[in-house]
Structures are given as structure tokens and as C-alpha cells.
XYZ file of C-alpha atoms in Angstrom:
72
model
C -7.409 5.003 -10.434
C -5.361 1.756 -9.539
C -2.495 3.199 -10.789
C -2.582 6.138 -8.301
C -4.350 3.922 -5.660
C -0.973 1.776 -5.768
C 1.488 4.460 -6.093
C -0.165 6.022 -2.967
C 0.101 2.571 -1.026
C 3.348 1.188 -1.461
C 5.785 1.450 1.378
C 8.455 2.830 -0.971
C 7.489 6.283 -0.318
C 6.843 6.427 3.274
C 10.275 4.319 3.637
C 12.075 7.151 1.961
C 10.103 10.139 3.640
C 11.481 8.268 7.069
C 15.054 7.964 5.961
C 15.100 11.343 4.908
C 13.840 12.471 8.400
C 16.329 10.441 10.252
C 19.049 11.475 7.912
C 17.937 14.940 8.702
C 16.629 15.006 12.257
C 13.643 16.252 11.482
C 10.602 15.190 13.512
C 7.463 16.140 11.376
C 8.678 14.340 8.063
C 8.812 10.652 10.453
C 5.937 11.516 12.134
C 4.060 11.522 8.681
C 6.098 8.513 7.373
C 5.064 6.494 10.420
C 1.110 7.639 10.142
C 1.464 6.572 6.258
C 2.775 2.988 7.203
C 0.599 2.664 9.393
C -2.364 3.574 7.129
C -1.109 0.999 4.282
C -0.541 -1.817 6.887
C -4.701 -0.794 8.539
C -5.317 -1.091 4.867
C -3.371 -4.622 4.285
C -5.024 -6.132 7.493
C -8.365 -5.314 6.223
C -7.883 -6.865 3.332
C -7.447 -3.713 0.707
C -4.760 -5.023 -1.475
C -2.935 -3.083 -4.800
C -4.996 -3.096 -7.260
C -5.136 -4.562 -10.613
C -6.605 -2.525 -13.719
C -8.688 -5.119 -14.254
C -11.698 -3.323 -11.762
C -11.006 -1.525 -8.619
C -12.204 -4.783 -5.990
C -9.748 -7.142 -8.062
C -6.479 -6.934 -5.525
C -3.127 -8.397 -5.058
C -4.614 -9.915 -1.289
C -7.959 -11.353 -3.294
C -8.131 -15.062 -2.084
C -9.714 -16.485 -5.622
C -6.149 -15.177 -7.210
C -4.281 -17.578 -4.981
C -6.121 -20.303 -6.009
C -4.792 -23.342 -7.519
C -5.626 -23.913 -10.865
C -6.511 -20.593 -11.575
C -6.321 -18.899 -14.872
C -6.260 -15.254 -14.212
């Protein structure tokens, strides 16, 4: 599940689905690649990191990782 979760919300995709449409001029393909960043930045803001394998709550944005002195 993380694995897909993280694939899915990445901005590596959406960055390339853009670049194609302005490459290609077409208007449907950006549209999409702007609703997708978008979508992982809502996401970001609300706190839903990438995930770790570890469990699905356990994210990249999870304050107790940042901690000093941790040991995870």
C-alpha cells in the first residue's frame, strides 16, 4: 500500500504529464497535471506525508520523526 500510496503522490509524475502537455499543446493532459499537484500539495498541507512501510500513519511529515534524539 505505501509503495503505491507514494508512487501515486510524488510530483514526478504530474511534473512530466505537464511538460508533456506544454511540449504538445495539449490542454486536457495540464489540466489533469495541475488538478494532481494540487491534490498532493491539499494532501501535504494537511499533513498526509509518503509513507513508510513501517504502518500506513508513519509519514515522511510525522513530527516525532524530526525529533532530536530520535532513534527511528
Amino acid at each position: 500500500g505505501a509503495m503505491t500510496y507514494n508512487a501515486v503522490h510524488t510530483y514526478v509524475c504530474p511534473l512530466a504529464l505537464a511538460g508533456y502537455a506544454l511540449f504538445t499543446g495539449k490542454h486536457l493532459p495540464l489540466l489533469l497535471a495541475l488538478v494532481w499537484i494540487a491534490h498532493i500539495g491539499f494532501d501535504r498541507g494537511l499533513g498526509f506525508g509518503l509513507k513508510y512501510p513501517s504502518r500506513f500513519k508513519d509519514t515522511h511529515l510525522d513530527p516525532e520523526r524530526h525529533r532530536v534524539g530520535s532513534l527511528r
